[in-house]
mmCIF file of C-alpha atoms in Angstrom:
data_model
loop_
_atom_site.group_PDB
_atom_site.id
_atom_site.type_symbol
_atom_site.label_atom_id
_atom_site.label_comp_id
_atom_site.label_asym_id
_atom_site.label_seq_id
_atom_site.Cartn_x
_atom_site.Cartn_y
_atom_site.Cartn_z
ATOM 1 C CA MET A 1 -5.880 11.756 -8.237
ATOM 2 C CA THR A 2 -5.704 15.107 -6.724
ATOM 3 C CA HIS A 3 -4.219 17.706 -4.130
ATOM 4 C CA PRO A 4 -0.464 16.238 -3.608
ATOM 5 C CA SER A 5 0.623 19.242 -1.146
ATOM 6 C CA ARG A 6 -2.745 18.920 0.862
ATOM 7 C CA GLU A 7 -2.506 15.200 1.266
ATOM 8 C CA THR A 8 1.102 14.952 2.053
ATOM 9 C CA TRP A 9 0.580 17.714 4.697
ATOM 10 C CA LEU A 10 -2.487 16.000 6.214
ATOM 11 C CA TRP A 11 -0.224 12.561 6.517
ATOM 12 C CA LEU A 12 2.422 14.715 8.262
ATOM 13 C CA ILE A 13 -0.061 16.008 10.633
ATOM 14 C CA HIS A 14 -1.797 12.528 11.153
ATOM 15 C CA ARG A 15 1.663 11.176 11.840
ATOM 16 C CA GLY A 16 3.025 14.038 13.863
ATOM 17 C CA SER A 17 0.086 13.791 15.967
ATOM 18 C CA ALA A 18 0.604 10.196 16.615
ATOM 19 C CA VAL A 19 4.053 11.016 18.082
ATOM 20 C CA ALA A 20 2.852 13.859 19.944
ATOM 21 C CA MET A 21 0.274 11.880 21.417
ATOM 22 C CA LEU A 22 2.732 9.315 23.023
ATOM 23 C CA PRO A 23 4.172 11.188 26.046
ATOM 24 C CA PHE A 24 0.714 12.206 26.597
ATOM 25 C CA VAL A 25 -0.715 8.549 26.875
ATOM 26 C CA ALA A 26 2.268 7.216 28.832
ATOM 27 C CA GLY A 27 1.763 10.263 31.121
ATOM 28 C CA HIS A 28 -1.875 9.672 31.492
ATOM 29 C CA LEU A 29 -1.495 5.703 31.908
ATOM 30 C CA ILE A 30 1.307 6.426 34.846
ATOM 31 C CA LEU A 31 -0.944 9.206 36.480
ATOM 32 C CA MET A 32 -4.042 6.572 36.381
ATOM 33 C CA MET A 33 -1.977 3.484 38.215
ATOM 34 C CA LEU A 34 -0.362 5.900 40.416
ATOM 35 C CA THR A 35 -4.120 7.259 41.334
ATOM 36 C CA VAL A 36 -5.633 4.089 41.661
ATOM 37 C CA ARG A 37 -3.060 2.313 43.531
ATOM 38 C CA SER A 38 -2.711 5.154 46.179
ATOM 39 C CA GLY A 39 -6.540 4.852 46.806
ATOM 40 C CA LEU A 40 -7.685 8.222 46.285
ATOM 41 C CA SER A 41 -11.500 8.831 46.202
ATOM 42 C CA ALA A 42 -12.938 11.006 43.584
ATOM 43 C CA ALA A 43 -13.437 13.800 45.696
ATOM 44 C CA ASP A 44 -9.753 13.573 46.433
ATOM 45 C CA ILE A 45 -8.756 13.719 42.746
ATOM 46 C CA LEU A 46 -11.297 16.470 42.134
ATOM 47 C CA GLY A 47 -9.845 18.385 44.861
ATOM 48 C CA ARG A 48 -6.262 18.162 43.344
ATOM 49 C CA THR A 49 -7.474 19.016 39.747
ATOM 50 C CA GLN A 50 -9.651 21.912 40.501
ATOM 51 C CA GLY A 51 -7.682 24.769 39.721
ATOM 52 C CA SER A 52 -4.697 23.321 38.366
ATOM 53 C CA VAL A 53 -3.582 25.240 35.469
ATOM 54 C CA SER A 54 -0.630 22.780 34.479
ATOM 55 C CA LEU A 55 -3.687 19.683 34.693
ATOM 56 C CA VAL A 56 -5.399 21.734 31.833
ATOM 57 C CA ALA A 57 -2.283 22.508 29.838
ATOM 58 C CA TYR A 58 -1.855 18.727 29.822
ATOM 59 C CA TYR A 59 -5.137 17.383 29.090
ATOM 60 C CA GLY A 60 -5.956 20.254 26.863
ATOM 61 C CA PHE A 61 -2.999 19.569 24.505
ATOM 62 C CA PHE A 62 -3.808 15.819 24.809
ATOM 63 C CA VAL A 63 -7.419 16.455 23.701
ATOM 64 C CA LEU A 64 -6.203 18.741 20.932
ATOM 65 C CA PHE A 65 -3.896 15.986 19.376
ATOM 66 C CA VAL A 66 -6.612 13.064 19.898
ATOM 67 C CA SER A 67 -9.151 15.206 18.026
ATOM 68 C CA VAL A 68 -6.608 15.782 15.198
ATOM 69 C CA HIS A 69 -5.491 12.245 15.050
ATOM 70 C CA ALA A 70 -8.738 10.575 15.370
ATOM 71 C CA ALA A 71 -10.402 13.005 12.930
ATOM 72 C CA LEU A 72 -7.803 12.573 9.975
ATOM 73 C CA GLY A 73 -7.729 8.485 10.548
ATOM 74 C CA LEU A 74 -11.941 8.602 10.194
ATOM 75 C CA ARG A 75 -11.228 10.714 7.382
ATOM 76 C CA THR A 76 -9.153 7.748 5.531
ATOM 77 C CA GLU A 77 -11.640 5.165 6.387
ATOM 78 C CA LEU A 78 -14.603 7.212 5.222
ATOM 79 C CA ALA A 79 -12.598 7.446 1.941
ATOM 80 C CA GLU A 80 -11.719 3.942 1.787
ATOM 81 C CA LYS A 81 -14.623 2.174 3.231
ATOM 82 C CA LEU A 82 -17.540 4.656 1.960
ATOM 83 C CA GLY A 83 -15.871 5.988 -1.063
ATOM 84 C CA TRP A 84 -16.430 9.693 0.250
ATOM 85 C CA ARG A 85 -14.619 12.472 -1.853
ATOM 86 C CA GLY A 86 -13.921 16.094 -1.717
ATOM 87 C CA ASN A 87 -16.042 18.522 0.646
ATOM 88 C CA ARG A 88 -18.268 15.871 1.934
ATOM 89 C CA LEU A 89 -15.373 13.807 3.284
ATOM 90 C CA ASP A 90 -13.620 17.125 4.502
ATOM 91 C CA LEU A 91 -16.682 18.059 6.751
ATOM 92 C CA ALA A 92 -17.516 14.976 7.875
ATOM 93 C CA ALA A 93 -13.570 14.895 8.984
ATOM 94 C CA ALA A 94 -13.924 18.472 10.811
ATOM 95 C CA THR A 95 -17.016 17.650 12.217
ATOM 96 C CA MET A 96 -15.801 14.712 14.103
ATOM 97 C CA GLY A 97 -12.632 16.748 14.950
ATOM 98 C CA LEU A 98 -14.414 19.432 16.325
ATOM 99 C CA LEU A 99 -16.965 17.384 18.353
ATOM 100 C CA LEU A 100 -13.960 15.558 19.852
ATOM 101 C CA LEU A 101 -12.387 18.837 20.584
ATOM 102 C CA ALA A 102 -15.592 20.066 22.273
ATOM 103 C CA THR A 103 -16.482 17.435 24.269
ATOM 104 C CA GLY A 104 -12.586 16.710 25.208
ATOM 105 C CA GLY A 105 -12.220 20.097 26.296
ATOM 106 C CA ARG A 106 -15.662 20.270 28.097
ATOM 107 C CA ALA A 107 -14.335 17.008 30.399
ATOM 108 C CA VAL A 108 -10.946 19.173 30.837
ATOM 109 C CA TRP A 109 -12.532 22.263 32.039
ATOM 110 C CA ALA A 110 -14.970 19.910 34.244
ATOM 111 C CA VAL A 111 -12.318 18.457 36.409
ATOM 112 C CA TYR A 112 -10.633 22.149 36.483
ATOM 113 C CA SER A 113 -13.832 24.146 37.372
ATOM 114 C CA VAL A 114 -15.941 21.634 39.384
ATOM 115 C CA SER A 115 -15.274 21.455 43.319
ATOM 116 C CA ALA A 116 -15.302 18.179 44.713
ATOM 117 C CA MET B 1 -3.520 -37.242 -9.578
ATOM 118 C CA LEU B 2 -3.830 -33.634 -8.849
ATOM 119 C CA ASP B 3 -7.389 -32.327 -8.032
ATOM 120 C CA VAL B 4 -7.343 -28.944 -9.712
ATOM 121 C CA ALA B 5 -10.078 -26.411 -9.241
ATOM 122 C CA VAL B 6 -9.868 -23.670 -12.125
ATOM 123 C CA TRP B 7 -11.912 -20.693 -12.515
ATOM 124 C CA ARG B 8 -13.781 -20.479 -15.892
ATOM 125 C CA GLY B 9 -15.660 -17.342 -17.022
ATOM 126 C CA THR B 10 -15.199 -13.794 -16.330
ATOM 127 C CA THR B 11 -16.563 -11.916 -13.231
ATOM 128 C CA GLU B 12 -19.512 -14.142 -13.297
ATOM 129 C CA GLY B 13 -18.137 -17.861 -13.597
ATOM 130 C CA SER B 14 -17.350 -20.798 -11.314
ATOM 131 C CA PHE B 15 -14.351 -23.533 -10.722
ATOM 132 C CA GLU B 16 -14.213 -26.559 -13.026
ATOM 133 C CA HIS B 17 -12.803 -29.474 -11.632
ATOM 134 C CA PHE B 18 -9.996 -31.409 -13.517
ATOM 135 C CA ASP B 19 -7.954 -34.525 -12.844
ATOM 136 C CA VAL B 20 -4.013 -33.871 -13.770
ATOM 137 C CA PRO B 21 -1.255 -36.145 -13.540
ATOM 138 C CA ARG B 22 1.814 -35.473 -11.027
ATOM 139 C CA SER B 23 5.285 -35.552 -12.581
ATOM 140 C CA ASP B 24 8.752 -34.500 -11.086
ATOM 141 C CA SER B 25 9.347 -31.104 -10.792
ATOM 142 C CA GLN B 26 5.969 -30.404 -12.030
ATOM 143 C CA THR B 27 5.108 -26.323 -11.881
ATOM 144 C CA VAL B 28 1.586 -24.547 -11.623
ATOM 145 C CA LEU B 29 1.898 -23.519 -15.132
ATOM 146 C CA ASP B 30 2.518 -27.131 -16.388
ATOM 147 C CA VAL B 31 -0.697 -27.791 -14.860
ATOM 148 C CA VAL B 32 -2.699 -25.402 -16.419
ATOM 149 C CA THR B 33 -0.682 -26.313 -19.745
ATOM 150 C CA TYR B 34 -1.632 -29.848 -19.246
ATOM 151 C CA ILE B 35 -5.534 -28.755 -19.117
ATOM 152 C CA GLN B 36 -5.505 -26.643 -22.153
ATOM 153 C CA ARG B 37 -3.307 -29.095 -24.308
ATOM 154 C CA HIS B 38 -5.095 -32.264 -23.214
ATOM 155 C CA LEU B 39 -8.254 -31.614 -21.244
ATOM 156 C CA ASP B 40 -10.022 -28.308 -22.203
ATOM 157 C CA THR B 41 -8.437 -26.273 -25.222
ATOM 158 C CA THR B 42 -10.994 -23.445 -24.420
ATOM 159 C CA LEU B 43 -9.081 -22.652 -21.498
ATOM 160 C CA ALA B 44 -7.754 -19.178 -21.687
ATOM 161 C CA TYR B 45 -4.478 -18.575 -19.630
ATOM 162 C CA ARG B 46 -1.568 -16.188 -20.125
ATOM 163 C CA PHE B 47 2.373 -17.158 -20.208
ATOM 164 C CA SER B 48 5.331 -16.457 -21.963
ATOM 165 C CA CYS B 49 8.553 -17.257 -20.965
ATOM 166 C CA ARG B 50 7.940 -19.864 -18.414
ATOM 167 C CA VAL B 51 11.450 -18.851 -16.583
ATOM 168 C CA GLY B 52 10.286 -15.988 -13.986
ATOM 169 C CA VAL B 53 11.678 -13.349 -16.475
ATOM 170 C CA CYS B 54 8.645 -11.618 -18.094
ATOM 171 C CA GLY B 55 5.872 -11.437 -15.486
ATOM 172 C CA SER B 56 2.877 -13.029 -17.777
ATOM 173 C CA CYS B 57 1.870 -15.767 -15.713
ATOM 174 C CA ALA B 58 0.441 -14.662 -12.372
ATOM 175 C CA MET B 59 -2.659 -16.039 -11.171
ATOM 176 C CA LYS B 60 -4.021 -17.100 -7.642
ATOM 177 C CA VAL B 61 -2.852 -20.630 -6.513
ATOM 178 C CA ASN B 62 -4.788 -21.731 -3.569
ATOM 179 C CA GLY B 63 -5.663 -18.483 -2.540
ATOM 180 C CA VAL B 64 -2.185 -16.664 -2.843
ATOM 181 C CA ALA B 65 -1.086 -14.750 -6.049
ATOM 182 C CA ARG B 66 2.024 -16.245 -7.411
ATOM 183 C CA TRP B 67 4.296 -16.514 -10.449
ATOM 184 C CA THR B 68 2.962 -19.974 -11.687
ATOM 185 C CA CYS B 69 6.088 -21.082 -13.670
ATOM 186 C CA ARG B 70 8.326 -20.759 -10.643
ATOM 187 C CA THR B 71 5.656 -22.149 -8.011
ATOM 188 C CA HIS B 72 6.346 -26.216 -7.806
ATOM 189 C CA VAL B 73 3.391 -28.095 -7.440
ATOM 190 C CA SER B 74 4.901 -29.802 -4.474
ATOM 191 C CA SER B 75 5.295 -26.349 -2.411
ATOM 192 C CA VAL B 76 1.629 -25.722 -2.654
ATOM 193 C CA ALA B 77 -0.133 -28.655 -3.149
ATOM 194 C CA GLY B 78 0.812 -31.179 -0.327
ATOM 195 C CA ASP B 79 -2.677 -32.582 -0.092
ATOM 196 C CA GLY B 80 -3.107 -32.933 -3.710
ATOM 197 C CA HIS B 81 -5.287 -30.322 -4.443
ATOM 198 C CA LEU B 82 -4.953 -26.778 -6.599
ATOM 199 C CA GLU B 83 -7.334 -23.947 -6.758
ATOM 200 C CA ILE B 84 -6.357 -21.586 -9.610
ATOM 201 C CA ALA B 85 -7.945 -18.137 -10.401
ATOM 202 C CA PRO B 86 -6.991 -15.164 -12.034
ATOM 203 C CA LEU B 87 -5.521 -11.886 -10.045
ATOM 204 C CA ASP B 88 -7.399 -9.976 -7.822
ATOM 205 C CA HIS B 89 -8.206 -6.140 -8.414
ATOM 206 C CA LEU B 90 -8.083 -6.224 -12.394
ATOM 207 C CA PRO B 91 -10.955 -6.889 -14.645
ATOM 208 C CA ARG B 92 -11.299 -10.762 -15.710
ATOM 209 C CA LEU B 93 -11.271 -11.216 -19.456
ATOM 210 C CA ARG B 94 -11.557 -14.857 -19.755
ATOM 211 C CA ASP B 95 -10.950 -17.890 -17.378
ATOM 212 C CA LEU B 96 -7.294 -17.029 -15.831
ATOM 213 C CA VAL B 97 -6.987 -13.915 -18.041
ATOM 214 C CA CYS B 98 -6.708 -10.335 -16.607
ATOM 215 C CA ASP B 99 -6.995 -7.178 -18.396
ATOM 216 C CA MET B 100 -3.617 -5.441 -17.209
ATOM 217 C CA THR B 101 -4.530 -2.316 -18.671
ATOM 218 C CA PRO B 102 -5.362 -0.375 -15.221
ATOM 219 C CA PHE B 103 -2.288 -1.730 -13.764
ATOM 220 C CA PHE B 104 -0.052 -0.061 -16.249
ATOM 221 C CA GLU B 105 -2.389 2.936 -16.644
ATOM 222 C CA LYS B 106 -1.077 3.687 -12.823
ATOM 223 C CA TRP B 107 2.646 3.141 -13.594
ATOM 224 C CA THR B 108 1.869 5.627 -16.233
ATOM 225 C CA ARG B 109 -0.095 8.271 -13.802
ATOM 226 C CA ALA B 110 3.046 7.612 -11.108
ATOM 227 C CA GLY B 111 5.480 8.989 -13.444
ATOM 228 C CA GLY B 112 6.789 5.704 -14.458
ATOM 229 C CA ALA B 113 8.429 6.538 -17.345
ATOM 230 C CA PHE B 114 11.818 7.896 -17.408
ATOM 231 C CA VAL B 115 12.522 11.703 -18.371
ATOM 232 C CA PRO B 116 16.213 12.267 -18.798
ATOM 233 C CA PHE B 117 17.345 15.843 -17.165
ATOM 234 C CA GLU B 118 19.294 16.775 -20.363
ATOM 235 C CA PRO B 119 18.687 16.267 -23.839
ATOM 236 C CA PRO B 120 20.001 13.188 -25.612
ATOM 237 C CA GLU B 121 22.336 14.877 -27.605
ATOM 238 C CA THR B 122 24.043 16.942 -24.452
ATOM 239 C CA THR B 123 24.498 13.413 -22.991
ATOM 240 C CA VAL B 124 26.272 11.868 -26.039
ATOM 241 C CA LYS B 125 28.720 14.889 -26.120
ATOM 242 C CA ARG B 126 29.365 14.718 -22.468
ATOM 243 C CA GLY B 127 29.422 10.893 -22.287
ATOM 244 C CA PHE B 128 27.812 8.499 -19.771
ATOM 245 C CA ALA B 129 26.493 9.795 -16.659
ATOM 246 C CA ALA B 130 29.077 8.546 -13.827
ATOM 247 C CA ILE B 131 26.867 7.234 -10.977
ATOM 248 C CA ASP B 132 28.909 5.618 -7.986
ATOM 249 C CA PRO B 133 27.425 1.861 -7.775
ATOM 250 C CA LEU B 134 27.868 2.934 -3.756
ATOM 251 C CA SER B 135 25.697 5.966 -3.593
ATOM 252 C CA GLN B 136 22.694 6.090 -1.422
ATOM 253 C CA LYS B 137 20.278 6.988 -4.391
ATOM 254 C CA ARG B 138 21.892 4.131 -6.626
ATOM 255 C CA LEU B 139 21.521 1.548 -3.914
ATOM 256 C CA GLU B 140 17.793 2.642 -3.500
ATOM 257 C CA ALA B 141 17.208 2.308 -6.969
ATOM 258 C CA GLU B 142 19.049 -1.445 -7.182
ATOM 259 C CA ALA B 143 16.653 -2.171 -4.425
ATOM 260 C CA GLY B 144 13.544 -1.997 -6.413
ATOM 261 C CA ILE B 145 14.701 -2.020 -10.018
ATOM 262 C CA GLU B 146 13.977 -5.811 -10.996
ATOM 263 C CA CYS B 147 10.408 -5.569 -10.915
ATOM 264 C CA ILE B 148 8.862 -7.521 -13.933
ATOM 265 C CA GLY B 149 5.268 -6.225 -13.773
ATOM 266 C CA CYS B 150 3.844 -9.347 -12.883
ATOM 267 C CA GLY B 151 1.065 -7.832 -10.923
ATOM 268 C CA VAL B 152 1.240 -10.682 -7.655
ATOM 269 C CA CYS B 153 1.940 -7.222 -5.581
ATOM 270 C CA TYR B 154 -1.390 -5.536 -7.232
ATOM 271 C CA SER B 155 -3.463 -8.556 -6.401
ATOM 272 C CA GLU B 156 -2.477 -9.167 -3.020
ATOM 273 C CA CYS B 157 -2.418 -5.350 -1.823
ATOM 274 C CA ASP B 158 -5.532 -4.583 0.309
ATOM 275 C CA THR B 159 -5.429 -0.785 -0.077
ATOM 276 C CA VAL B 160 -5.807 -1.638 -4.016
ATOM 277 C CA GLY B 161 -9.032 -3.836 -3.066
ATOM 278 C CA ARG B 162 -10.742 -1.092 -0.651
ATOM 279 C CA LEU B 163 -9.050 1.918 -2.773
ATOM 280 C CA PRO B 164 -9.437 1.388 -6.436
ATOM 281 C CA GLU B 165 -7.733 4.386 -7.414
ATOM 282 C CA TYR B 166 -5.080 3.816 -5.473
ATOM 283 C CA LEU B 167 -1.718 3.456 -7.454
ATOM 284 C CA GLY B 168 -0.661 0.062 -5.826
ATOM 285 C CA PRO B 169 2.913 -1.189 -5.145
ATOM 286 C CA ALA B 170 4.346 -1.802 -8.437
ATOM 287 C CA ALA B 171 3.869 1.737 -10.025
ATOM 288 C CA LEU B 172 5.077 3.422 -6.540
ATOM 289 C CA ASN B 173 8.366 1.304 -6.611
ATOM 290 C CA ARG B 174 8.617 2.236 -10.508
ATOM 291 C CA ALA B 175 8.283 6.009 -9.496
ATOM 292 C CA TRP B 176 10.755 5.279 -6.400
ATOM 293 C CA THR B 177 13.497 3.990 -8.472
ATOM 294 C CA LEU B 178 13.005 6.807 -11.118
ATOM 295 C CA THR B 179 13.112 9.329 -8.030
ATOM 296 C CA ASN B 180 16.608 7.953 -7.401
ATOM 297 C CA ASP B 181 17.998 7.927 -10.553
ATOM 298 C CA GLU B 182 20.463 10.511 -10.751
ATOM 299 C CA ARG B 183 20.001 10.835 -14.996
ATOM 300 C CA ASP B 184 16.027 11.505 -14.395
ATOM 301 C CA GLY B 185 14.819 14.931 -14.323
ATOM 302 C CA ARG B 186 11.161 14.825 -13.464
ATOM 303 C CA GLY B 187 11.993 15.548 -9.697
ATOM 304 C CA ALA B 188 9.231 17.406 -7.762
ATOM 305 C CA SER B 189 6.342 16.799 -10.514
ATOM 306 C CA ARG B 190 6.902 12.938 -9.905
ATOM 307 C CA LEU B 191 6.428 13.335 -6.224
ATOM 308 C CA ARG B 192 3.314 15.340 -7.009
ATOM 309 C CA ALA B 193 2.027 12.676 -9.258
ATOM 310 C CA VAL B 194 2.325 10.020 -6.367
ATOM 311 C CA ALA B 195 1.354 12.245 -3.111
ATOM 312 C CA GLY B 196 -2.216 12.555 -4.315
ATOM 313 C CA ASP B 197 -5.157 11.270 -2.363
ATOM 314 C CA ALA B 198 -4.876 7.637 -3.921
ATOM 315 C CA GLY B 199 -0.935 7.849 -3.773
ATOM 316 C CA CYS B 200 1.673 6.670 -1.392
ATOM 317 C CA HIS B 201 0.088 8.553 1.278
ATOM 318 C CA SER B 202 -2.842 5.740 0.875
ATOM 319 C CA CYS B 203 -0.640 2.907 2.024
ATOM 320 C CA HIS B 204 -1.277 1.251 5.445
ATOM 321 C CA THR B 205 2.109 -0.596 5.307
ATOM 322 C CA GLN B 206 0.443 -4.120 5.601
ATOM 323 C CA MET B 207 3.536 -5.459 3.640
ATOM 324 C CA SER B 208 1.307 -7.989 1.760
ATOM 325 C CA CYS B 209 3.438 -6.607 -1.389
ATOM 326 C CA SER B 210 6.834 -7.193 -0.023
ATOM 327 C CA GLU B 211 5.647 -10.950 1.518
ATOM 328 C CA ARG B 212 4.153 -11.967 -1.759
ATOM 329 C CA CYS B 213 6.552 -10.373 -4.277
ATOM 330 C CA PRO B 214 8.088 -13.056 -6.420
ATOM 331 C CA LYS B 215 11.281 -11.303 -6.921
ATOM 332 C CA ARG B 216 11.705 -10.720 -3.424
ATOM 333 C CA LEU B 217 11.553 -6.809 -3.834
ATOM 334 C CA THR B 218 10.179 -4.523 -1.072
ATOM 335 C CA PRO B 219 7.735 -2.379 -2.603
ATOM 336 C CA ALA B 220 6.569 -1.314 1.037
ATOM 337 C CA ALA B 221 10.325 0.130 1.687
ATOM 338 C CA SER B 222 9.685 2.305 -1.622
ATOM 339 C CA ILE B 223 6.570 3.435 -0.422
ATOM 340 C CA ALA B 224 7.754 4.388 2.496
ATOM 341 C CA GLY B 225 10.779 6.193 0.756
ATOM 342 C CA LEU B 226 8.061 8.179 -1.397
ATOM 343 C CA LYS B 227 6.202 9.168 1.699
ATOM 344 C CA ARG B 228 9.553 10.353 3.138
ATOM 345 C CA ALA B 229 10.834 12.138 -0.249
ATOM 346 C CA SER B 230 7.209 13.849 -0.541
ATOM 347 C CA ALA B 231 6.750 15.065 3.149
ATOM 348 C CA LEU B 232 10.155 16.539 2.883
ATOM 349 C CA ALA B 233 9.343 18.316 -0.212
ATOM 350 C CA ALA B 234 6.224 19.534 1.640
ATOM 351 C CA LEU B 235 8.152 20.795 4.264
ATOM 352 C CA ARG B 236 10.504 22.874 2.271
ATOM 353 C CA GLY B 237 7.769 24.207 0.342
ATOM 354 C CA LYS B 238 8.475 22.308 -2.920
ATOM 355 C CA LEU B 239 5.706 19.890 -3.508
#
């Protein structure tokens, strides 16, 4: 068994990112319900998101927390299900985290910058 | 009559069927003993105290790990069928006997030995440590101290099954009782022993250990305590 400090920090970050996501998930669901119920079209929505710094900040942090949380969760699964250890395990988790961050960030940027 | 299927062999093997007469207050250990004494003397199994103290006779009964000496047949074999197998996640030596070495090696790895915080001669001069029986630490230690090392929790733990290096509920429960023992001096080094990549943070809190513990202990709560303690130590830079 190795790296007690690192494993404990990763556990803390995993649990911390889960807690941090709670308000973002709740806010996202409420926003979606309000949007759908108010009958806004895609063009209407993009018209409101374009250039909105607060929206970029909100979803930017959301994507960041999701990327960290999912990558660490996947790291645990790879260790348990496939028996991966060491650099291969950390590299796989980091790759997944960066992939989520890149694709999520691209989506956030799209609704910020694309005009309706 | 009971229809009893008993595991024969090691990792490779099969269930052998025996007919065993029912009797009042019959335990599963009584059934196994009857088979060994009257039907097949080559059957290997392990027991000692027969009264739920030693933890030697744990086996899987109808798919669930139990202490067989305190498990009445009437509570598990309502339909007259019993299936008895050795515990999971341990090497099978023969028939119902497991090799408990990996189980107890993990107690050692988890810092399961008491390490006094001062030399014994100092304690002798100073007198017995005065521990408030209602202090939080004493209560935490009290909650887990009655473990008999039967291995039921270890057999029922899915994480042990997926991650064979995982220390397991019993060893971590032991580490938590010592972490709360005010006479123990191992401190952060024990937390380091249990917080690595196959330690307390690997627990998924499925709580099979607490559900199945025949002593009604809650190893899951002990593991949660170790998670908290190691996290606090990490935040303070002492891990």
